[in-house]
Short mmCIF file of C-alpha atoms and ligand atoms in Angstrom, two decimals:
data_model
loop_
_atom_site.label_atom_id
_atom_site.label_comp_id
_atom_site.label_asym_id
_atom_site.label_seq_id
_atom_site.Cartn_x
_atom_site.Cartn_y
_atom_site.Cartn_z
CA MET A 1 36.07 1.58 14.45
CA SER A 2 32.40 1.26 13.03
CA GLU A 3 31.23 3.08 9.62
CA THR A 4 29.41 6.02 10.12
CA TYR A 5 26.35 6.78 7.75
CA ASP A 6 24.30 9.84 7.38
CA VAL A 7 21.35 7.74 6.89
CA VAL A 8 20.43 4.03 7.63
CA LEU A 9 17.19 2.68 5.91
CA ILE A 10 16.02 -0.73 7.72
CA GLY A 11 14.23 -2.71 5.29
CA GLY A 12 14.13 -2.96 1.34
CA GLY A 13 10.61 -2.11 0.75
CA VAL A 14 8.84 0.63 -1.17
CA MET A 15 8.91 2.98 1.82
CA SER A 16 12.60 2.66 2.41
CA ALA A 17 13.06 3.12 -1.53
CA THR A 18 11.00 6.24 -1.71
CA LEU A 19 12.69 8.07 1.24
CA GLY A 20 16.16 6.87 -0.15
CA THR A 21 15.55 8.30 -3.48
CA PHE A 22 14.15 11.59 -2.07
CA LEU A 23 17.35 11.80 0.14
CA GLN A 24 19.68 11.08 -2.55
CA GLN A 25 17.70 13.88 -4.74
CA LEU A 26 18.05 16.41 -1.87
CA GLN A 27 21.43 15.67 -0.40
CA PRO A 28 23.39 13.67 -3.09
CA GLU A 29 26.57 13.68 -0.83
CA TRP A 30 25.02 11.87 2.04
CA LYS A 31 26.09 8.47 2.74
CA ILE A 32 23.11 6.02 2.76
CA ALA A 33 23.09 2.24 3.85
CA VAL A 34 20.11 -0.14 3.37
CA PHE A 35 19.89 -3.16 5.52
CA GLU A 36 17.56 -5.93 4.07
CA ARG A 37 17.14 -9.38 6.09
CA LEU A 38 16.16 -11.24 2.96
CA GLY A 39 18.19 -12.11 0.15
CA GLN A 40 16.58 -9.74 -2.13
CA VAL A 41 14.58 -6.28 -1.91
CA ALA A 42 10.86 -6.08 -2.35
CA ALA A 43 10.29 -9.65 -1.12
CA GLU A 44 7.55 -8.67 1.60
CA SER A 45 4.56 -6.56 1.36
CA SER A 46 6.07 -4.55 -1.47
CA ASN A 47 6.22 -7.60 -3.81
CA ALA A 48 3.84 -7.59 -6.66
CA TRP A 49 1.88 -10.83 -5.51
CA ASN A 50 1.95 -9.73 -1.89
CA ASN A 51 -0.26 -6.74 -2.55
CA ALA A 52 -3.06 -5.77 -4.81
CA GLY A 53 -1.25 -3.16 -6.86
CA THR A 54 -4.09 -0.84 -6.81
CA GLY A 55 -3.03 2.83 -7.29
CA HIS A 56 -5.20 3.72 -4.55
CA SER A 57 -6.88 7.00 -5.40
CA ALA A 58 -10.48 6.43 -3.98
CA LEU A 59 -11.72 6.02 -7.61
CA CYS A 60 -13.38 2.74 -6.61
CA GLU A 61 -12.57 1.91 -2.87
CA LEU A 62 -15.88 2.61 -1.06
CA ASN A 63 -14.07 2.50 2.47
CA TYR A 64 -12.80 6.16 1.77
CA MET A 65 -16.29 7.32 1.63
CA PRO A 66 -18.75 5.76 4.10
CA ASP A 67 -20.92 8.88 3.83
CA PRO A 68 -21.67 9.28 0.08
CA THR A 69 -22.15 12.91 0.59
CA ASP A 70 -18.70 13.62 2.18
CA PRO A 71 -15.84 13.51 -0.43
CA ALA A 72 -13.11 14.74 1.99
CA LYS A 73 -11.12 11.30 2.69
CA ALA A 74 -11.52 10.42 -0.96
CA LEU A 75 -10.19 13.70 -2.19
CA ALA A 76 -7.24 13.33 0.24
CA ILE A 77 -6.25 9.94 -0.84
CA ASN A 78 -6.51 11.03 -4.63
CA GLU A 79 -4.44 14.10 -3.93
CA GLN A 80 -1.83 11.72 -2.26
CA PHE A 81 -1.74 9.52 -5.33
CA GLN A 82 -1.34 12.61 -7.49
CA GLN A 83 1.97 13.37 -5.82
CA SER A 84 3.17 9.82 -6.48
CA ARG A 85 2.41 10.20 -10.20
CA GLN A 86 4.04 13.27 -10.24
CA PHE A 87 7.28 12.18 -8.38
CA TRP A 88 7.41 8.73 -10.41
CA SER A 89 7.03 10.77 -13.74
CA SER A 90 10.00 13.08 -12.56
CA LEU A 91 12.10 9.71 -12.04
CA VAL A 92 11.20 8.33 -15.39
CA ASP A 93 12.36 11.51 -16.99
CA GLN A 94 15.85 11.30 -14.94
CA GLY A 95 16.06 7.56 -16.11
CA ILE A 96 15.93 6.37 -12.49
CA LEU A 97 12.97 4.57 -13.49
CA ASP A 98 12.70 2.55 -16.71
CA ALA A 99 9.72 2.66 -19.13
CA PRO A 100 6.66 3.28 -17.09
CA SER A 101 4.96 0.07 -18.34
CA THR A 102 7.65 -1.72 -16.16
CA PHE A 103 5.74 -0.72 -12.94
CA ILE A 104 2.37 1.17 -13.94
CA ASN A 105 -0.47 0.46 -16.16
CA ALA A 106 -3.64 1.95 -17.11
CA THR A 107 -6.53 0.06 -15.79
CA PRO A 108 -10.10 1.29 -15.24
CA HIS A 109 -11.18 1.49 -11.55
CA MET A 110 -14.77 0.38 -11.15
CA THR A 111 -17.34 -0.29 -8.11
CA PHE A 112 -20.19 -2.84 -8.68
CA VAL A 113 -22.76 -3.32 -5.96
CA ARG A 114 -26.21 -5.28 -5.67
CA GLY A 115 -29.23 -4.65 -3.70
CA ALA A 116 -31.40 -1.61 -3.52
CA LYS A 117 -29.85 0.02 -0.74
CA ASN A 118 -26.43 -0.26 -1.98
CA VAL A 119 -27.55 1.10 -5.50
CA ALA A 120 -28.98 4.06 -3.74
CA TYR A 121 -25.50 4.55 -1.85
CA LEU A 122 -23.32 4.24 -5.09
CA LYS A 123 -25.75 6.73 -6.90
CA ARG A 124 -25.28 9.12 -4.12
CA ARG A 125 -21.58 8.86 -4.05
CA TYR A 126 -21.44 9.26 -7.76
CA GLN A 127 -23.33 12.51 -7.59
CA THR A 128 -20.97 13.90 -5.07
CA LEU A 129 -17.97 12.93 -6.87
CA ARG A 130 -18.69 14.00 -10.33
CA LYS A 131 -18.73 17.55 -8.91
CA GLN A 132 -15.11 17.24 -8.03
CA ALA A 133 -12.23 18.08 -10.56
CA LEU A 134 -10.30 14.79 -9.66
CA PHE A 135 -13.17 12.54 -10.16
CA ASP A 136 -15.21 14.30 -12.66
CA THR A 137 -14.75 11.50 -15.58
CA ILE A 138 -16.82 9.07 -13.13
CA GLU A 139 -19.58 7.23 -14.95
CA PHE A 140 -22.56 5.41 -13.34
CA SER A 141 -24.93 2.78 -14.85
CA THR A 142 -27.57 0.35 -13.82
CA ASP A 143 -27.94 -0.96 -17.32
CA SER A 144 -26.53 -4.54 -17.88
CA ARG A 145 -25.72 -3.63 -21.45
CA VAL A 146 -23.52 -0.69 -20.42
CA ILE A 147 -21.86 -2.73 -17.63
CA ASN A 148 -21.30 -5.65 -19.99
CA THR A 149 -19.16 -3.24 -21.96
CA TRP A 150 -17.21 -2.24 -19.02
CA ALA A 151 -16.68 -5.53 -17.45
CA PRO A 152 -18.34 -8.46 -19.09
CA LEU A 153 -17.31 -11.02 -16.51
CA LEU A 154 -19.55 -9.30 -14.16
CA MET A 155 -22.60 -9.44 -16.56
CA ASP A 156 -22.24 -13.22 -17.97
CA LYS A 157 -25.13 -15.25 -16.69
CA ARG A 158 -26.11 -12.43 -14.44
CA LEU A 159 -28.98 -11.10 -16.81
CA LYS A 160 -31.48 -13.34 -15.51
CA VAL A 161 -31.05 -12.56 -12.00
CA ASP A 162 -33.84 -10.36 -10.61
CA GLU A 163 -31.75 -8.20 -8.27
CA PRO A 164 -30.75 -4.58 -8.71
CA PHE A 165 -27.18 -3.60 -9.31
CA ALA A 166 -25.11 -0.72 -10.46
CA ALA A 167 -21.49 0.18 -11.27
CA THR A 168 -19.35 3.14 -11.30
CA ARG A 169 -16.29 3.33 -13.58
CA VAL A 170 -13.37 5.84 -13.77
CA THR A 171 -11.00 4.93 -16.64
CA GLY A 172 -7.95 6.86 -15.47
CA GLY A 173 -7.33 4.24 -12.71
CA THR A 174 -3.97 2.31 -12.41
CA ASP A 175 -2.45 -1.01 -11.62
CA VAL A 176 0.91 -0.68 -10.05
CA ASP A 177 3.77 -3.33 -9.78
CA PHE A 178 5.23 -1.94 -6.41
CA GLY A 179 7.79 -4.70 -6.67
CA SER A 180 9.36 -3.54 -9.69
CA LEU A 181 9.15 0.05 -8.57
CA THR A 182 10.91 -0.70 -5.33
CA ARG A 183 13.58 -2.99 -7.15
CA GLN A 184 14.20 -0.05 -9.65
CA LEU A 185 14.38 2.63 -7.06
CA ILE A 186 16.98 0.67 -4.95
CA SER A 187 19.06 -0.18 -7.84
CA ALA A 188 19.37 3.39 -8.90
CA MET A 189 20.24 4.36 -5.14
CA THR A 190 23.03 1.79 -5.42
CA ASP A 191 24.26 3.11 -8.71
CA ARG A 192 24.47 6.58 -7.08
CA GLY A 193 26.50 5.36 -4.12
CA ALA A 194 24.06 3.82 -1.34
CA HIS A 195 25.37 0.50 0.15
CA LEU A 196 22.83 -2.37 0.11
CA LEU A 197 23.28 -5.05 2.66
CA LEU A 198 21.23 -8.29 1.71
CA ASP A 199 20.81 -11.00 4.12
CA THR A 200 21.59 -8.85 6.98
CA GLU A 201 19.05 -8.39 9.80
CA VAL A 202 19.26 -5.22 12.11
CA ARG A 203 19.06 -6.45 15.60
CA ASP A 204 19.22 -3.69 17.91
CA LEU A 205 19.37 0.15 17.95
CA THR A 206 21.12 2.23 20.64
CA ARG A 207 20.95 6.10 20.97
CA LEU A 208 24.53 7.24 21.58
CA ALA A 209 25.60 10.03 23.75
CA ASP A 210 26.19 12.27 20.82
CA GLY A 211 22.67 11.90 19.71
CA THR A 212 23.63 9.45 16.91
CA TRP A 213 22.60 5.69 16.80
CA ARG A 214 24.39 2.39 16.73
CA VAL A 215 22.80 0.07 14.55
CA ASP A 216 23.59 -3.71 15.66
CA TYR A 217 22.83 -6.20 13.02
CA ARG A 218 23.62 -9.72 12.10
CA ARG A 219 24.58 -11.59 8.67
CA ARG A 220 22.03 -14.25 7.97
CA ILE A 221 24.57 -16.67 6.47
CA GLY A 222 27.36 -17.35 8.94
CA ARG A 223 25.42 -15.18 11.62
CA ALA A 224 28.37 -12.80 11.89
CA PRO A 225 27.31 -9.66 13.84
CA GLY A 226 28.34 -6.26 13.01
CA ARG A 227 27.63 -2.68 13.69
CA VAL A 228 27.21 0.73 12.14
CA ASN A 229 26.61 4.37 13.27
CA ALA A 230 23.89 6.40 11.80
CA ARG A 231 22.91 10.27 12.29
CA PHE A 232 19.43 9.36 11.02
CA VAL A 233 17.58 6.04 10.92
CA PHE A 234 14.29 5.18 9.11
CA VAL A 235 12.64 1.86 10.17
CA GLY A 236 10.89 0.75 6.92
CA ALA A 237 10.83 -2.83 8.34
CA GLY A 238 7.17 -3.19 7.37
CA GLY A 239 5.51 -5.59 10.16
CA TRP A 240 8.75 -5.76 12.06
CA ALA A 241 8.94 -1.93 12.45
CA ILE A 242 7.36 -2.05 15.96
CA LYS A 243 9.86 -4.41 17.11
CA LEU A 244 12.76 -2.37 15.95
CA LEU A 245 11.06 0.83 17.47
CA GLN A 246 10.43 -0.97 20.65
CA ARG A 247 14.31 -1.89 20.81
CA SER A 248 15.24 1.85 19.99
CA GLY A 249 13.53 2.54 23.57
CA ILE A 250 12.19 5.99 22.15
CA PRO A 251 9.23 6.93 24.37
CA GLU A 252 7.03 7.67 21.32
CA ILE A 253 6.33 4.05 20.76
CA LYS A 254 4.82 3.59 24.08
CA GLY A 255 1.08 2.27 23.86
CA PHE A 256 1.59 1.05 20.25
CA GLY A 257 0.77 -2.52 19.20
CA VAL A 258 0.15 -4.19 16.13
CA PHE A 259 -2.53 -6.90 14.92
CA PRO A 260 -1.47 -9.05 11.88
CA ILE A 261 -4.01 -10.01 9.25
CA GLY A 262 -2.90 -12.31 6.61
CA GLY A 263 -4.36 -12.88 3.09
CA GLN A 264 -5.08 -15.19 0.26
CA TRP A 265 -5.75 -14.42 -3.61
CA LEU A 266 -7.40 -16.55 -6.47
CA LYS A 267 -5.47 -16.16 -9.50
CA THR A 268 -5.86 -17.02 -12.98
CA SER A 269 -3.76 -16.60 -15.92
CA ASP A 270 -6.04 -18.29 -18.34
CA PRO A 271 -5.57 -16.11 -21.53
CA GLU A 272 -9.23 -16.47 -22.45
CA ILE A 273 -10.53 -15.31 -19.14
CA VAL A 274 -7.94 -12.50 -18.81
CA ALA A 275 -8.51 -11.13 -21.98
CA ARG A 276 -12.36 -10.57 -21.23
CA HIS A 277 -11.42 -8.35 -18.05
CA LYS A 278 -9.53 -5.03 -17.86
CA ALA A 279 -10.48 -3.40 -14.62
CA LYS A 280 -10.15 -3.30 -10.97
CA VAL A 281 -13.69 -3.95 -9.60
CA TYR A 282 -14.22 -3.29 -5.78
CA SER A 283 -17.48 -3.86 -3.76
CA GLN A 284 -18.86 -3.52 -0.35
CA ALA A 285 -17.16 -4.84 2.68
CA ALA A 286 -18.92 -7.49 4.90
CA ILE A 287 -19.85 -6.72 8.38
CA GLY A 288 -16.81 -6.72 10.38
CA ALA A 289 -14.39 -6.87 7.43
CA PRO A 290 -11.50 -4.63 7.74
CA PRO A 291 -11.69 -2.17 5.04
CA MET A 292 -8.65 -3.30 3.13
CA SER A 293 -10.01 -6.79 3.02
CA VAL A 294 -12.96 -6.06 0.73
CA PRO A 295 -12.40 -8.56 -2.13
CA HIS A 296 -11.80 -7.24 -5.48
CA LEU A 297 -11.64 -8.72 -9.11
CA ASP A 298 -8.40 -7.04 -10.67
CA THR A 299 -6.36 -7.18 -13.78
CA ARG A 300 -2.62 -7.27 -12.75
CA VAL A 301 0.15 -6.43 -14.88
CA VAL A 302 3.44 -8.15 -13.56
CA ASP A 303 6.62 -8.57 -15.51
CA GLY A 304 4.66 -7.68 -18.68
CA GLU A 305 2.24 -10.44 -18.13
CA SER A 306 -1.49 -10.05 -17.54
CA SER A 307 -3.50 -12.08 -14.98
CA LEU A 308 -6.69 -11.71 -12.89
CA LEU A 309 -6.73 -11.79 -9.05
CA PHE A 310 -9.58 -12.03 -6.77
CA GLY A 311 -9.35 -11.42 -2.88
CA PRO A 312 -7.98 -10.92 -0.60
CA PHE A 313 -9.41 -13.34 1.74
CA ALA A 314 -8.31 -12.61 5.13
CA THR A 315 -6.34 -15.22 7.02
CA PHE A 316 -4.71 -15.44 10.66
CA SER A 317 -1.19 -16.01 11.34
CA PRO A 318 0.77 -14.54 14.58
CA LYS A 319 3.55 -13.41 12.39
CA PHE A 320 3.95 -9.58 11.34
CA LEU A 321 5.95 -10.46 8.11
CA LYS A 322 5.35 -13.34 5.68
CA ASN A 323 8.79 -14.29 6.60
CA GLY A 324 8.47 -13.46 10.41
CA SER A 325 8.38 -15.63 13.34
CA LEU A 326 5.37 -17.25 15.06
CA TRP A 327 6.46 -15.34 18.28
CA ASP A 328 5.89 -11.93 16.89
CA ILE A 329 2.46 -11.56 18.25
CA VAL A 330 3.60 -12.11 21.76
CA SER A 331 7.16 -10.70 21.38
CA GLN A 332 5.57 -7.14 21.08
CA VAL A 333 3.55 -7.19 24.52
CA ARG A 334 4.83 -4.63 27.06
CA PHE A 335 3.28 -3.20 30.24
CA HIS A 336 2.50 -0.03 28.28
CA ASN A 337 0.35 -1.53 25.34
CA ILE A 338 -1.34 -4.69 26.96
CA GLY A 339 -4.30 -2.66 28.19
CA SER A 340 -4.85 -1.16 24.88
CA MET A 341 -4.44 -4.63 23.10
CA LEU A 342 -6.92 -6.66 25.23
CA LYS A 343 -9.36 -3.59 24.76
CA VAL A 344 -9.10 -4.09 21.08
CA GLY A 345 -9.87 -7.75 21.58
CA ALA A 346 -12.77 -7.09 23.49
CA THR A 347 -14.24 -4.48 21.42
CA ASN A 348 -13.72 -5.96 18.01
CA LEU A 349 -16.01 -8.94 18.10
CA ASP A 350 -17.16 -8.45 14.52
CA LEU A 351 -13.61 -8.43 13.20
CA VAL A 352 -13.08 -11.61 15.14
CA LYS A 353 -16.13 -13.11 13.84
CA TYR A 354 -15.39 -12.22 10.35
CA LEU A 355 -11.75 -13.53 10.58
CA VAL A 356 -13.18 -16.94 11.66
CA THR A 357 -15.61 -17.03 8.97
CA GLU A 358 -13.08 -16.27 6.48
CA LEU A 359 -10.58 -18.82 8.16
CA LEU A 360 -13.35 -21.57 7.81
CA LYS A 361 -13.94 -20.77 4.16
CA THR A 362 -12.67 -23.70 2.01
CA ARG A 363 -11.32 -23.31 -1.43
CA GLY A 364 -14.58 -23.91 -2.80
CA LYS A 365 -16.13 -21.23 -0.76
CA LYS A 366 -13.68 -18.82 -1.75
CA VAL A 367 -14.68 -19.60 -5.49
CA ASP A 368 -18.47 -19.05 -4.68
CA SER A 369 -17.37 -15.41 -3.23
CA LEU A 370 -15.55 -14.91 -6.65
CA ARG A 371 -19.00 -15.99 -8.36
CA GLU A 372 -20.80 -13.20 -6.61
CA PHE A 373 -18.75 -10.97 -8.93
CA MET A 374 -18.02 -13.44 -11.86
CA PRO A 375 -21.01 -15.76 -12.11
CA THR A 376 -19.24 -18.13 -14.49
CA ALA A 377 -16.01 -18.76 -12.52
CA GLN A 378 -14.84 -22.27 -12.58
CA ASP A 379 -12.99 -23.81 -9.70
CA ASP A 380 -10.38 -25.31 -11.95
CA ASP A 381 -9.23 -22.12 -13.60
CA TRP A 382 -8.11 -20.40 -10.35
CA GLU A 383 -5.26 -21.07 -8.03
CA LEU A 384 -4.98 -20.06 -4.35
CA LEU A 385 -1.87 -17.82 -3.41
CA ASP A 386 -0.69 -16.41 0.10
CA ALA A 387 -0.83 -12.61 -0.06
CA GLY A 388 1.40 -10.49 2.01
CA GLN A 389 0.88 -9.95 5.90
CA ARG A 390 -0.51 -6.68 7.13
CA ALA A 391 0.25 -5.52 10.82
CA GLN A 392 -2.47 -2.92 11.48
CA VAL A 393 -1.89 -0.29 14.02
CA MET A 394 -3.50 -0.74 17.73
CA LYS A 395 -3.46 2.47 19.82
CA GLY A 396 -5.51 3.78 22.53
CA GLY A 397 -7.66 0.67 22.71
CA LYS A 398 -8.52 1.10 18.90
CA LEU A 399 -7.65 -0.96 15.85
CA GLN A 400 -6.53 1.56 13.16
CA PHE A 401 -6.44 0.85 9.50
CA GLY A 402 -4.19 3.61 8.42
CA THR A 403 -0.46 4.12 8.44
CA GLU A 404 1.43 6.05 11.46
CA VAL A 405 4.63 7.54 11.30
CA VAL A 406 6.50 7.28 14.84
CA SER A 407 9.53 9.53 15.12
CA ALA A 408 11.54 10.54 18.16
CA ALA A 409 11.23 14.31 19.21
CA ASP A 410 14.68 14.85 18.12
CA GLY A 411 13.94 13.73 14.74
CA SER A 412 16.91 11.25 14.60
CA ILE A 413 14.74 8.12 14.19
CA ALA A 414 11.38 7.55 12.62
CA GLY A 415 9.43 4.38 11.56
CA LEU A 416 6.30 3.42 9.90
CA LEU A 417 3.72 1.21 11.42
CA GLY A 418 0.51 0.05 9.62
CA ALA A 419 -0.49 -0.85 6.02
CA SER A 420 -3.05 1.05 4.18
CA PRO A 421 -3.49 2.88 1.97
CA GLY A 422 0.07 1.73 1.78
CA ALA A 423 2.35 1.81 -1.04
CA SER A 424 0.33 4.12 -3.31
CA THR A 425 0.90 6.98 -0.79
CA ALA A 426 4.47 6.30 0.09
CA VAL A 427 5.42 9.74 -1.65
CA SER A 428 3.03 11.59 0.43
CA ILE A 429 3.99 9.59 3.67
CA MET A 430 7.74 10.36 3.00
CA LEU A 431 7.19 14.04 2.42
CA GLY A 432 5.54 14.22 5.78
CA LEU A 433 8.45 12.37 7.23
CA LEU A 434 11.04 14.54 5.70
CA LYS A 435 9.42 17.60 7.19
CA LYS A 436 8.82 15.90 10.69
CA SER A 437 12.68 14.50 10.89
CA PHE A 438 14.49 17.37 9.20
CA PRO A 439 12.46 20.53 10.06
CA ASP A 440 15.74 22.72 9.67
CA ARG A 441 16.32 21.61 6.06
CA SER A 442 12.62 22.22 4.85
CA ALA A 443 12.93 25.74 3.35
CA GLU A 444 16.32 24.51 1.79
CA TRP A 445 14.64 21.60 0.09
CA GLU A 446 11.52 23.12 -0.98
CA PRO A 447 12.68 24.14 -4.58
CA LYS A 448 14.07 20.59 -5.32
CA LEU A 449 10.84 19.09 -4.18
CA ALA A 450 8.73 21.59 -6.21
CA GLU A 451 10.89 20.39 -9.36
CA LEU A 452 10.31 16.79 -8.59
CA ILE A 453 6.52 17.28 -7.71
CA PRO A 454 5.44 20.26 -9.72
CA THR A 455 2.30 20.99 -7.51
CA TYR A 456 3.98 20.29 -4.18
CA GLY A 457 2.33 22.03 -1.41
CA GLN A 458 -0.85 22.71 -3.68
CA THR A 459 -4.46 21.15 -3.43
CA LEU A 460 -5.21 20.25 -7.01
CA ASN A 461 -8.92 19.65 -6.69
CA ARG A 462 -9.34 23.40 -5.78
CA ASP A 463 -8.56 24.46 -9.41
CA ALA A 464 -10.37 22.34 -11.98
CA ALA A 465 -8.28 23.53 -14.89
CA GLN A 466 -5.09 22.88 -13.12
CA ALA A 467 -6.11 19.46 -11.73
CA HIS A 468 -7.17 18.50 -15.49
CA ARG A 469 -3.76 19.84 -16.74
CA VAL A 470 -1.87 17.63 -14.20
CA LEU A 471 -3.95 14.68 -14.64
CA ALA A 472 -3.31 14.81 -18.50
CA ARG A 473 0.40 15.57 -18.24
CA THR A 474 1.18 12.75 -15.96
CA ALA A 475 -0.93 10.36 -17.80
CA SER A 476 0.86 11.23 -20.92
CA GLU A 477 4.35 10.92 -19.10
CA LEU A 478 3.63 7.69 -17.48
CA ASP A 479 1.73 6.31 -20.60
CA ILE A 480 -1.36 5.70 -18.77
CA ASN A 481 -3.82 7.36 -20.97
CA ALA A 482 -7.34 5.95 -20.64
C1 FAD B 1 -2.79 -8.08 1.03
C2 FAD B 1 -2.13 -6.75 0.88
C3 FAD B 1 -2.95 -5.89 0.01
C4 FAD B 1 -2.30 -4.56 -0.52
N1 FAD B 1 -2.86 -4.05 -1.50
C5 FAD B 1 -2.26 -2.63 -1.69
C6 FAD B 1 -2.70 -1.98 -2.95
O1 FAD B 1 -3.56 -2.51 -3.75
N2 FAD B 1 -2.28 -0.73 -3.16
C7 FAD B 1 -1.39 -0.23 -2.35
O2 FAD B 1 -1.04 0.94 -2.40
N3 FAD B 1 -0.91 -0.93 -1.15
C8 FAD B 1 -1.19 -2.07 -0.73
N4 FAD B 1 -0.89 -2.88 0.16
C9 FAD B 1 0.08 -2.04 1.21
C10 FAD B 1 1.51 -2.14 0.54
O3 FAD B 1 1.88 -3.43 0.14
C11 FAD B 1 2.44 -1.69 1.76
O4 FAD B 1 1.78 -0.60 2.48
C12 FAD B 1 3.85 -1.46 1.49
O5 FAD B 1 4.31 -2.52 0.62
C13 FAD B 1 4.65 -1.40 2.74
O6 FAD B 1 5.96 -1.23 2.17
P1 FAD B 1 7.00 -1.24 3.33
O7 FAD B 1 8.28 -0.74 2.57
O8 FAD B 1 6.71 -0.52 4.67
O9 FAD B 1 7.14 -2.79 3.89
P2 FAD B 1 7.76 -4.08 3.14
O10 FAD B 1 7.45 -4.10 1.66
O11 FAD B 1 7.17 -5.11 4.00
O12 FAD B 1 9.19 -4.06 3.44
C14 FAD B 1 9.77 -4.19 4.72
C15 FAD B 1 11.11 -4.80 4.58
O13 FAD B 1 11.96 -4.88 5.89
C16 FAD B 1 12.62 -6.05 5.90
N5 FAD B 1 12.98 -6.16 7.21
C17 FAD B 1 12.02 -6.34 8.32
N6 FAD B 1 12.77 -6.44 9.41
C18 FAD B 1 14.03 -6.05 9.15
C19 FAD B 1 15.25 -6.14 9.82
N7 FAD B 1 15.13 -6.11 11.33
N8 FAD B 1 16.52 -5.75 9.25
C20 FAD B 1 16.38 -5.67 7.88
N9 FAD B 1 15.46 -5.85 7.37
C21 FAD B 1 14.24 -6.11 7.90
C22 FAD B 1 11.65 -7.04 5.39
O14 FAD B 1 12.21 -8.17 4.93
C23 FAD B 1 11.05 -6.40 4.17
O15 FAD B 1 11.77 -6.65 3.05
C24 FAD B 1 -1.28 -4.19 0.44
C25 FAD B 1 -0.62 -4.88 1.42
C26 FAD B 1 -1.11 -6.13 1.67
C27 FAD B 1 -0.58 -7.11 2.72
#
């Protein structure tokens, strides 16, 4: 007889960790199992070195505001991150998360642009954002002396260059170690009774006559097969979510495909260089570049150690996970998605051109790109690291850069496709998923959700006084005061 779980979470990344934590808060008696194919959790995209650790809140990322007069998307992302901050703060309070500095650190978010057109755009964006309560501490400058005090590495040896430049800064930005966050959440889940099965790969999902799911798995060591039953399945398998959702046979996955984009970073731990830069500095995308591949020069704090990362540089691999299979890209092809995928190939020539250019970039050329940010960068100070794989959603002949929750009509299974804005908005994504997958429980769960996220269901930016209060409270609770 197979064991029956109320909830099976496939994948030990930040998404499963966030959903599992919510469910333990809401239904502590539910029996939960987490399946992870690798020997540890948080070893794919959620690992600190596989992502950039930006607490995405649109303070510095220009892709959320292509039109400098329209703050709607930037506001939405920021509101989502405020939910994450409040949730994490409640979990610190409960002792589920350790000291905030183990997973989140204050890091100013800056944008730096060059050229008259880009300077005009940034100024306009600043004028729009400073009127919004969630962004009203934003600063703008074209003065090299001011920018030099914000991020001296940007200005060293740039002073002689006769080219206009400008920067914005919000001191209340953050760097997040999503790997540490994930490990802590899953460890607290197992302390509270969840079963974690490492080295265990879910191979198949079958809907049973009573509406529950049979989950077939295989142990990686010894390859012994096994199965459990689940009333609800979350496919939090990152890049492999598409494969499992296709195996489940739910009609909702029809038409979807994913396109893998890999990445690389330049990293330095040289204490003298690291000491001179404390910010995440984003800029503008090259033509054809996917929005999340815009290189940025970032302070990272991982395991208490600071370093600087520059990137990501896009790479190509047919794998959907760093530890995926070379067959991933072809194994997803179905009659129902091939047309859409071919159309994406034919209509994204700029992206193809961009990827080819990036692939041809030698290590030296990558350091040249870094020198556009940091003119004094020396090749020997920087090492090249592989970042995580992103599996971007293809649907209706279009390549999308967001995330998409795909769930069955009866709510018994849901999975997450796509990569951006990703981990920062895991809380908001999971709140949406809870509503969609458990509509009958929404009303019953609301008081607990409001306890965990005091402004649950509210739009902070509408009320400046409240927005400032919440920002100040979570900054103090998470010890990220600017
Ligand atoms: C280069 C890069 C930069 C990024 N930068 C940022 C950033 O700055 N800020 C931000 O918020 N987000 C960022 N992201 C996005 C963020 O990392 C992801 O959105 C997030 O980590 C996804 O979490 P996940 O749990 O869905 O997937 P993952 O962390 O990939 O976890 C999926 C897990 O499922 C396991 N798995 C897969 N298949 C199976 C199976 N069949 N059985 C059992 N286990 C399975 C995998 O081994 C893996 O552990 C970035 C991503 C990349 C790649």
